[in-house]
Amino acid sequence: MDGQVHEVEQWDMIIAFVPCTKTSNAGARHLYKGGKLNLTRYYEGLCGKALFLAVWAADCDKVVIENPTPSKIFDYPPPTQAIQPYQYGHEYSKKTLLWERGVQPLEPTCIVEPVATWCPSGSYSGGHGEQYKGMFTTDRAKNRAKTFPGIAQAMAAQWGGDIREDKNESI
């Protein structure tokens, strides 16, 4: 991001947030249009899975991949852990899967009671109560892809050895 080329001979750890728009179970309804497989969407999903598998196969002892539940059609390997934002100080549920190799499972840091689902299914429609209206009417994909700061801080502290005293400090 600094505009310079950097040579890294061997990564000591990879934490990847690979794109999931075309592979997520949340978008599975877009795979079939009029009862027929949407081949373009399916191909894009296969490309997403290929990237996921390339990261997973990286020559690195410590690899973590974060993604939502993938659509069954893409046949991902089973995740090693499922986490929720409310386990890390955020008042929402949003199941997030982790595929972990060479690290300990991520431990909850601040369990709170969830007040709502972050991305309720169909929240863009009128099928949900007032608490969801307008939550994701603009920038829906960007908001769905959010990594909560509490989860990022737990990853940094537990896997990177960086324990921050100020919980409000951004990573």
mmCIF file with all atom_site columns, C-alpha atoms in Angstrom:
data_model
loop_
_atom_site.group_PDB
_atom_site.id
_atom_site.type_symbol
_atom_site.label_atom_id
_atom_site.label_alt_id
_atom_site.label_comp_id
_atom_site.label_asym_id
_atom_site.label_entity_id
_atom_site.label_seq_id
_atom_site.pdbx_PDB_ins_code
_atom_site.Cartn_x
_atom_site.Cartn_y
_atom_site.Cartn_z
_atom_site.occupancy
_atom_site.B_iso_or_equiv
_atom_site.pdbx_formal_charge
_atom_site.auth_seq_id
_atom_site.auth_comp_id
_atom_site.auth_asym_id
_atom_site.auth_atom_id
_atom_site.pdbx_PDB_model_num
ATOM 1   C CA . MET A 1 1   ? 0.000   0.000   0.000   1.00 0.00 ? 1   MET A CA 1
ATOM 2   C CA . ASP A 1 2   ? 3.017   2.289   0.213   1.00 0.00 ? 2   ASP A CA 1
ATOM 3   C CA . GLY A 1 3   ? 3.668   2.049   -3.531  1.00 0.00 ? 3   GLY A CA 1
ATOM 4   C CA . GLN A 1 4   ? 6.918   0.163   -3.053  1.00 0.00 ? 4   GLN A CA 1
ATOM 5   C CA . VAL A 1 5   ? 7.789   -3.399  -4.055  1.00 0.00 ? 5   VAL A CA 1
ATOM 6   C CA . HIS A 1 6   ? 8.644   -5.562  -1.049  1.00 0.00 ? 6   HIS A CA 1
ATOM 7   C CA . GLU A 1 7   ? 10.341  -8.933  -1.213  1.00 0.00 ? 7   GLU A CA 1
ATOM 8   C CA . VAL A 1 8   ? 9.257   -11.411 1.456   1.00 0.00 ? 8   VAL A CA 1
ATOM 9   C CA . GLU A 1 9   ? 11.145  -14.678 1.326   1.00 0.00 ? 9   GLU A CA 1
ATOM 10  C CA . GLN A 1 10  ? 8.944   -16.545 3.793   1.00 0.00 ? 10  GLN A CA 1
ATOM 11  C CA . TRP A 1 11  ? 5.778   -15.348 5.533   1.00 0.00 ? 11  TRP A CA 1
ATOM 12  C CA . ASP A 1 12  ? 5.567   -16.240 9.217   1.00 0.00 ? 12  ASP A CA 1
ATOM 13  C CA . MET A 1 13  ? 1.761   -16.019 9.226   1.00 0.00 ? 13  MET A CA 1
ATOM 14  C CA . ILE A 1 14  ? -1.102  -15.381 6.828   1.00 0.00 ? 14  ILE A CA 1
ATOM 15  C CA . ILE A 1 15  ? -4.501  -14.112 7.972   1.00 0.00 ? 15  ILE A CA 1
ATOM 16  C CA . ALA A 1 16  ? -6.655  -13.868 4.860   1.00 0.00 ? 16  ALA A CA 1
ATOM 17  C CA . PHE A 1 17  ? -10.065 -12.359 4.314   1.00 0.00 ? 17  PHE A CA 1
ATOM 18  C CA . VAL A 1 18  ? -10.584 -13.752 0.820   1.00 0.00 ? 18  VAL A CA 1
ATOM 19  C CA . PRO A 1 19  ? -13.497 -12.399 -1.249  1.00 0.00 ? 19  PRO A CA 1
ATOM 20  C CA . CYS A 1 20  ? -16.707 -14.309 -0.576  1.00 0.00 ? 20  CYS A CA 1
ATOM 21  C CA . THR A 1 21  ? -19.361 -12.463 -2.594  1.00 0.00 ? 21  THR A CA 1
ATOM 22  C CA . LYS A 1 22  ? -19.701 -15.223 -5.181  1.00 0.00 ? 22  LYS A CA 1
ATOM 23  C CA . THR A 1 23  ? -19.187 -18.196 -2.830  1.00 0.00 ? 23  THR A CA 1
ATOM 24  C CA . SER A 1 24  ? -21.186 -17.249 0.267   1.00 0.00 ? 24  SER A CA 1
ATOM 25  C CA . ASN A 1 25  ? -24.327 -19.136 1.150   1.00 0.00 ? 25  ASN A CA 1
ATOM 26  C CA . ALA A 1 26  ? -26.002 -15.724 1.528   1.00 0.00 ? 26  ALA A CA 1
ATOM 27  C CA . GLY A 1 27  ? -25.681 -15.239 -2.234  1.00 0.00 ? 27  GLY A CA 1
ATOM 28  C CA . ALA A 1 28  ? -26.624 -18.782 -3.212  1.00 0.00 ? 28  ALA A CA 1
ATOM 29  C CA . ARG A 1 29  ? -30.003 -17.635 -4.517  1.00 0.00 ? 29  ARG A CA 1
ATOM 30  C CA . HIS A 1 30  ? -28.164 -15.865 -7.347  1.00 0.00 ? 30  HIS A CA 1
ATOM 31  C CA . LEU A 1 31  ? -26.725 -19.171 -8.609  1.00 0.00 ? 31  LEU A CA 1
ATOM 32  C CA . TYR A 1 32  ? -30.004 -20.185 -10.192 1.00 0.00 ? 32  TYR A CA 1
ATOM 33  C CA . LYS A 1 33  ? -32.041 -17.894 -12.427 1.00 0.00 ? 33  LYS A CA 1
ATOM 34  C CA . GLY A 1 34  ? -35.317 -19.236 -13.726 1.00 0.00 ? 34  GLY A CA 1
ATOM 35  C CA . GLY A 1 35  ? -34.416 -22.755 -12.595 1.00 0.00 ? 35  GLY A CA 1
ATOM 36  C CA . LYS A 1 36  ? -31.145 -22.764 -14.555 1.00 0.00 ? 36  LYS A CA 1
ATOM 37  C CA . LEU A 1 37  ? -27.629 -22.593 -13.202 1.00 0.00 ? 37  LEU A CA 1
ATOM 38  C CA . ASN A 1 38  ? -26.175 -19.113 -13.727 1.00 0.00 ? 38  ASN A CA 1
ATOM 39  C CA . LEU A 1 39  ? -22.894 -20.261 -15.309 1.00 0.00 ? 39  LEU A CA 1
ATOM 40  C CA . THR A 1 40  ? -21.198 -16.875 -14.992 1.00 0.00 ? 40  THR A CA 1
ATOM 41  C CA . ARG A 1 41  ? -21.916 -16.694 -11.264 1.00 0.00 ? 41  ARG A CA 1
ATOM 42  C CA . TYR A 1 42  ? -20.892 -20.331 -10.802 1.00 0.00 ? 42  TYR A CA 1
ATOM 43  C CA . TYR A 1 43  ? -17.595 -19.741 -12.640 1.00 0.00 ? 43  TYR A CA 1
ATOM 44  C CA . GLU A 1 44  ? -16.900 -16.662 -10.488 1.00 0.00 ? 44  GLU A CA 1
ATOM 45  C CA . GLY A 1 45  ? -17.600 -18.767 -7.400  1.00 0.00 ? 45  GLY A CA 1
ATOM 46  C CA . LEU A 1 46  ? -15.177 -21.460 -8.578  1.00 0.00 ? 46  LEU A CA 1
ATOM 47  C CA . CYS A 1 47  ? -12.535 -18.749 -9.046  1.00 0.00 ? 47  CYS A CA 1
ATOM 48  C CA . GLY A 1 48  ? -13.222 -17.578 -5.481  1.00 0.00 ? 48  GLY A CA 1
ATOM 49  C CA . LYS A 1 49  ? -12.808 -21.117 -4.187  1.00 0.00 ? 49  LYS A CA 1
ATOM 50  C CA . ALA A 1 50  ? -9.553  -21.470 -6.151  1.00 0.00 ? 50  ALA A CA 1
ATOM 51  C CA . LEU A 1 51  ? -8.189  -18.364 -4.424  1.00 0.00 ? 51  LEU A CA 1
ATOM 52  C CA . PHE A 1 52  ? -9.313  -19.711 -1.045  1.00 0.00 ? 52  PHE A CA 1
ATOM 53  C CA . LEU A 1 53  ? -7.553  -23.039 -1.709  1.00 0.00 ? 53  LEU A CA 1
ATOM 54  C CA . ALA A 1 54  ? -4.385  -21.302 -2.943  1.00 0.00 ? 54  ALA A CA 1
ATOM 55  C CA . VAL A 1 55  ? -4.166  -19.335 0.294   1.00 0.00 ? 55  VAL A CA 1
ATOM 56  C CA . TRP A 1 56  ? -4.922  -22.459 2.329   1.00 0.00 ? 56  TRP A CA 1
ATOM 57  C CA . ALA A 1 57  ? -2.130  -24.352 0.516   1.00 0.00 ? 57  ALA A CA 1
ATOM 58  C CA . ALA A 1 58  ? 0.407   -21.535 0.991   1.00 0.00 ? 58  ALA A CA 1
ATOM 59  C CA . ASP A 1 59  ? 3.894   -22.480 2.143   1.00 0.00 ? 59  ASP A CA 1
ATOM 60  C CA . CYS A 1 60  ? 3.404   -21.050 5.606   1.00 0.00 ? 60  CYS A CA 1
ATOM 61  C CA . ASP A 1 61  ? 3.129   -22.762 8.981   1.00 0.00 ? 61  ASP A CA 1
ATOM 62  C CA . LYS A 1 62  ? 0.390   -20.442 10.295  1.00 0.00 ? 62  LYS A CA 1
ATOM 63  C CA . VAL A 1 63  ? -2.596  -19.785 8.050   1.00 0.00 ? 63  VAL A CA 1
ATOM 64  C CA . VAL A 1 64  ? -6.039  -18.463 8.974   1.00 0.00 ? 64  VAL A CA 1
ATOM 65  C CA . ILE A 1 65  ? -8.840  -17.764 6.506   1.00 0.00 ? 65  ILE A CA 1
ATOM 66  C CA . GLU A 1 66  ? -11.992 -15.898 7.540   1.00 0.00 ? 66  GLU A CA 1
ATOM 67  C CA . ASN A 1 67  ? -15.201 -16.298 5.527   1.00 0.00 ? 67  ASN A CA 1
ATOM 68  C CA . PRO A 1 68  ? -18.940 -16.690 6.006   1.00 0.00 ? 68  PRO A CA 1
ATOM 69  C CA . THR A 1 69  ? -20.658 -20.015 5.429   1.00 0.00 ? 69  THR A CA 1
ATOM 70  C CA . PRO A 1 70  ? -19.955 -21.007 1.815   1.00 0.00 ? 70  PRO A CA 1
ATOM 71  C CA . SER A 1 71  ? -22.617 -22.396 -0.493  1.00 0.00 ? 71  SER A CA 1
ATOM 72  C CA . LYS A 1 72  ? -22.566 -26.205 -0.486  1.00 0.00 ? 72  LYS A CA 1
ATOM 73  C CA . ILE A 1 73  ? -22.187 -26.296 -4.270  1.00 0.00 ? 73  ILE A CA 1
ATOM 74  C CA . PHE A 1 74  ? -18.565 -25.120 -3.887  1.00 0.00 ? 74  PHE A CA 1
ATOM 75  C CA . ASP A 1 75  ? -17.636 -27.968 -1.498  1.00 0.00 ? 75  ASP A CA 1
ATOM 76  C CA . TYR A 1 76  ? -15.239 -26.085 0.790   1.00 0.00 ? 76  TYR A CA 1
ATOM 77  C CA . PRO A 1 77  ? -13.220 -28.002 3.359   1.00 0.00 ? 77  PRO A CA 1
ATOM 78  C CA . PRO A 1 78  ? -14.802 -27.946 6.816   1.00 0.00 ? 78  PRO A CA 1
ATOM 79  C CA . PRO A 1 79  ? -13.885 -24.915 8.941   1.00 0.00 ? 79  PRO A CA 1
ATOM 80  C CA . THR A 1 80  ? -12.078 -25.369 12.229  1.00 0.00 ? 80  THR A CA 1
ATOM 81  C CA . GLN A 1 81  ? -14.085 -22.782 14.155  1.00 0.00 ? 81  GLN A CA 1
ATOM 82  C CA . ALA A 1 82  ? -17.233 -20.629 14.075  1.00 0.00 ? 82  ALA A CA 1
ATOM 83  C CA . ILE A 1 83  ? -17.212 -17.305 15.924  1.00 0.00 ? 83  ILE A CA 1
ATOM 84  C CA . GLN A 1 84  ? -19.719 -14.516 16.592  1.00 0.00 ? 84  GLN A CA 1
ATOM 85  C CA . PRO A 1 85  ? -19.196 -10.731 17.049  1.00 0.00 ? 85  PRO A CA 1
ATOM 86  C CA . TYR A 1 86  ? -20.984 -10.886 20.432  1.00 0.00 ? 86  TYR A CA 1
ATOM 87  C CA . GLN A 1 87  ? -18.090 -13.020 21.724  1.00 0.00 ? 87  GLN A CA 1
ATOM 88  C CA . TYR A 1 88  ? -15.774 -10.047 21.121  1.00 0.00 ? 88  TYR A CA 1
ATOM 89  C CA . GLY A 1 89  ? -17.766 -7.135  22.573  1.00 0.00 ? 89  GLY A CA 1
ATOM 90  C CA . HIS A 1 90  ? -20.221 -6.358  19.746  1.00 0.00 ? 90  HIS A CA 1
ATOM 91  C CA . GLU A 1 91  ? -23.976 -6.626  20.274  1.00 0.00 ? 91  GLU A CA 1
ATOM 92  C CA . TYR A 1 92  ? -24.674 -8.529  17.053  1.00 0.00 ? 92  TYR A CA 1
ATOM 93  C CA . SER A 1 93  ? -24.735 -12.065 15.786  1.00 0.00 ? 93  SER A CA 1
ATOM 94  C CA . LYS A 1 94  ? -23.062 -12.778 12.428  1.00 0.00 ? 94  LYS A CA 1
ATOM 95  C CA . LYS A 1 95  ? -21.680 -16.293 12.140  1.00 0.00 ? 95  LYS A CA 1
ATOM 96  C CA . THR A 1 96  ? -18.136 -16.156 10.826  1.00 0.00 ? 96  THR A CA 1
ATOM 97  C CA . LEU A 1 97  ? -16.086 -19.234 9.993   1.00 0.00 ? 97  LEU A CA 1
ATOM 98  C CA . LEU A 1 98  ? -12.363 -19.658 10.461  1.00 0.00 ? 98  LEU A CA 1
ATOM 99  C CA . TRP A 1 99  ? -10.086 -22.162 8.797   1.00 0.00 ? 99  TRP A CA 1
ATOM 100 C CA . GLU A 1 100 ? -6.996  -22.341 11.043  1.00 0.00 ? 100 GLU A CA 1
ATOM 101 C CA . ARG A 1 101 ? -3.656  -24.099 10.660  1.00 0.00 ? 101 ARG A CA 1
ATOM 102 C CA . GLY A 1 102 ? -0.753  -23.722 13.082  1.00 0.00 ? 102 GLY A CA 1
ATOM 103 C CA . VAL A 1 103 ? -2.583  -21.443 15.547  1.00 0.00 ? 103 VAL A CA 1
ATOM 104 C CA . GLN A 1 104 ? -4.738  -21.993 18.606  1.00 0.00 ? 104 GLN A CA 1
ATOM 105 C CA . PRO A 1 105 ? -8.498  -21.444 18.188  1.00 0.00 ? 105 PRO A CA 1
ATOM 106 C CA . LEU A 1 106 ? -9.511  -17.823 18.717  1.00 0.00 ? 106 LEU A CA 1
ATOM 107 C CA . GLU A 1 107 ? -10.752 -17.340 22.275  1.00 0.00 ? 107 GLU A CA 1
ATOM 108 C CA . PRO A 1 108 ? -13.678 -15.023 23.096  1.00 0.00 ? 108 PRO A CA 1
ATOM 109 C CA . THR A 1 109 ? -12.547 -11.805 24.769  1.00 0.00 ? 109 THR A CA 1
ATOM 110 C CA . CYS A 1 110 ? -15.751 -10.030 25.854  1.00 0.00 ? 110 CYS A CA 1
ATOM 111 C CA . ILE A 1 111 ? -19.033 -11.925 25.604  1.00 0.00 ? 111 ILE A CA 1
ATOM 112 C CA . VAL A 1 112 ? -22.094 -9.654  25.489  1.00 0.00 ? 112 VAL A CA 1
ATOM 113 C CA . GLU A 1 113 ? -25.773 -10.327 24.859  1.00 0.00 ? 113 GLU A CA 1
ATOM 114 C CA . PRO A 1 114 ? -26.636 -9.928  21.154  1.00 0.00 ? 114 PRO A CA 1
ATOM 115 C CA . VAL A 1 115 ? -29.451 -7.462  20.434  1.00 0.00 ? 115 VAL A CA 1
ATOM 116 C CA . ALA A 1 116 ? -29.830 -8.144  16.696  1.00 0.00 ? 116 ALA A CA 1
ATOM 117 C CA . THR A 1 117 ? -28.465 -10.055 13.742  1.00 0.00 ? 117 THR A CA 1
ATOM 118 C CA . TRP A 1 118 ? -25.936 -7.965  11.815  1.00 0.00 ? 118 TRP A CA 1
ATOM 119 C CA . CYS A 1 119 ? -27.060 -9.179  8.392   1.00 0.00 ? 119 CYS A CA 1
ATOM 120 C CA . PRO A 1 120 ? -30.507 -10.719 8.670   1.00 0.00 ? 120 PRO A CA 1
ATOM 121 C CA . SER A 1 121 ? -31.446 -12.742 5.641   1.00 0.00 ? 121 SER A CA 1
ATOM 122 C CA . GLY A 1 122 ? -33.617 -10.649 3.374   1.00 0.00 ? 122 GLY A CA 1
ATOM 123 C CA . SER A 1 123 ? -33.110 -7.449  5.390   1.00 0.00 ? 123 SER A CA 1
ATOM 124 C CA . TYR A 1 124 ? -33.368 -5.509  2.139   1.00 0.00 ? 124 TYR A CA 1
ATOM 125 C CA . SER A 1 125 ? -36.999 -6.562  1.851   1.00 0.00 ? 125 SER A CA 1
ATOM 126 C CA . GLY A 1 126 ? -40.020 -5.732  3.969   1.00 0.00 ? 126 GLY A CA 1
ATOM 127 C CA . GLY A 1 127 ? -39.943 -9.126  5.669   1.00 0.00 ? 127 GLY A CA 1
ATOM 128 C CA . HIS A 1 128 ? -38.309 -7.981  8.899   1.00 0.00 ? 128 HIS A CA 1
ATOM 129 C CA . GLY A 1 129 ? -39.235 -5.806  11.829  1.00 0.00 ? 129 GLY A CA 1
ATOM 130 C CA . GLU A 1 130 ? -38.516 -2.118  12.269  1.00 0.00 ? 130 GLU A CA 1
ATOM 131 C CA . GLN A 1 131 ? -35.187 -2.745  14.021  1.00 0.00 ? 131 GLN A CA 1
ATOM 132 C CA . TYR A 1 132 ? -33.723 -3.866  10.676  1.00 0.00 ? 132 TYR A CA 1
ATOM 133 C CA . LYS A 1 133 ? -35.270 -1.331  8.316   1.00 0.00 ? 133 LYS A CA 1
ATOM 134 C CA . GLY A 1 134 ? -32.660 0.819   6.630   1.00 0.00 ? 134 GLY A CA 1
ATOM 135 C CA . MET A 1 135 ? -29.805 -1.137  8.232   1.00 0.00 ? 135 MET A CA 1
ATOM 136 C CA . PHE A 1 136 ? -28.369 -2.196  4.892   1.00 0.00 ? 136 PHE A CA 1
ATOM 137 C CA . THR A 1 137 ? -30.244 -0.366  2.179   1.00 0.00 ? 137 THR A CA 1
ATOM 138 C CA . THR A 1 138 ? -27.035 1.308   0.921   1.00 0.00 ? 138 THR A CA 1
ATOM 139 C CA . ASP A 1 139 ? -23.549 -0.216  0.728   1.00 0.00 ? 139 ASP A CA 1
ATOM 140 C CA . ARG A 1 140 ? -25.080 -3.603  1.546   1.00 0.00 ? 140 ARG A CA 1
ATOM 141 C CA . ALA A 1 141 ? -22.133 -5.704  0.338   1.00 0.00 ? 141 ALA A CA 1
ATOM 142 C CA . LYS A 1 142 ? -19.616 -3.484  2.143   1.00 0.00 ? 142 LYS A CA 1
ATOM 143 C CA . ASN A 1 143 ? -21.563 -3.678  5.402   1.00 0.00 ? 143 ASN A CA 1
ATOM 144 C CA . ARG A 1 144 ? -22.027 -7.446  5.152   1.00 0.00 ? 144 ARG A CA 1
ATOM 145 C CA . ALA A 1 145 ? -18.253 -7.863  4.682   1.00 0.00 ? 145 ALA A CA 1
ATOM 146 C CA . LYS A 1 146 ? -17.427 -5.962  7.873   1.00 0.00 ? 146 LYS A CA 1
ATOM 147 C CA . THR A 1 147 ? -14.783 -7.411  10.170  1.00 0.00 ? 147 THR A CA 1
ATOM 148 C CA . PHE A 1 148 ? -15.647 -6.264  13.652  1.00 0.00 ? 148 PHE A CA 1
ATOM 149 C CA . PRO A 1 149 ? -12.801 -4.439  15.470  1.00 0.00 ? 149 PRO A CA 1
ATOM 150 C CA . GLY A 1 150 ? -13.125 -6.717  18.524  1.00 0.00 ? 150 GLY A CA 1
ATOM 151 C CA . ILE A 1 151 ? -12.490 -9.772  16.366  1.00 0.00 ? 151 ILE A CA 1
ATOM 152 C CA . ALA A 1 152 ? -9.528  -8.109  14.626  1.00 0.00 ? 152 ALA A CA 1
ATOM 153 C CA . GLN A 1 153 ? -8.069  -7.084  17.997  1.00 0.00 ? 153 GLN A CA 1
ATOM 154 C CA . ALA A 1 154 ? -8.449  -10.632 19.330  1.00 0.00 ? 154 ALA A CA 1
ATOM 155 C CA . MET A 1 155 ? -6.669  -12.000 16.251  1.00 0.00 ? 155 MET A CA 1
ATOM 156 C CA . ALA A 1 156 ? -3.805  -9.531  16.660  1.00 0.00 ? 156 ALA A CA 1
ATOM 157 C CA . ALA A 1 157 ? -3.468  -10.131 20.389  1.00 0.00 ? 157 ALA A CA 1
ATOM 158 C CA . GLN A 1 158 ? -3.807  -13.914 20.365  1.00 0.00 ? 158 GLN A CA 1
ATOM 159 C CA . TRP A 1 159 ? -1.994  -14.795 17.159  1.00 0.00 ? 159 TRP A CA 1
ATOM 160 C CA . GLY A 1 160 ? 0.357   -11.864 16.726  1.00 0.00 ? 160 GLY A CA 1
ATOM 161 C CA . GLY A 1 161 ? 1.357   -11.415 20.342  1.00 0.00 ? 161 GLY A CA 1
ATOM 162 C CA . ASP A 1 162 ? 0.230   -7.760  20.297  1.00 0.00 ? 162 ASP A CA 1
ATOM 163 C CA . ILE A 1 163 ? -1.828  -7.175  23.438  1.00 0.00 ? 163 ILE A CA 1
ATOM 164 C CA . ARG A 1 164 ? -3.292  -3.676  23.438  1.00 0.00 ? 164 ARG A CA 1
ATOM 165 C CA . GLU A 1 165 ? -4.196  -1.990  26.693  1.00 0.00 ? 165 GLU A CA 1
ATOM 166 C CA . ASP A 1 166 ? -6.528  0.531   25.067  1.00 0.00 ? 166 ASP A CA 1
ATOM 167 C CA . LYS A 1 167 ? -9.530  -1.449  23.783  1.00 0.00 ? 167 LYS A CA 1
ATOM 168 C CA . ASN A 1 168 ? -10.724 1.560   21.731  1.00 0.00 ? 168 ASN A CA 1
ATOM 169 C CA . GLU A 1 169 ? -7.506  1.760   19.724  1.00 0.00 ? 169 GLU A CA 1
ATOM 170 C CA . SER A 1 170 ? -7.995  0.693   16.119  1.00 0.00 ? 170 SER A CA 1
ATOM 171 C CA . ILE A 1 171 ? -5.897  -1.958  14.485  1.00 0.00 ? 171 ILE A CA 1
#
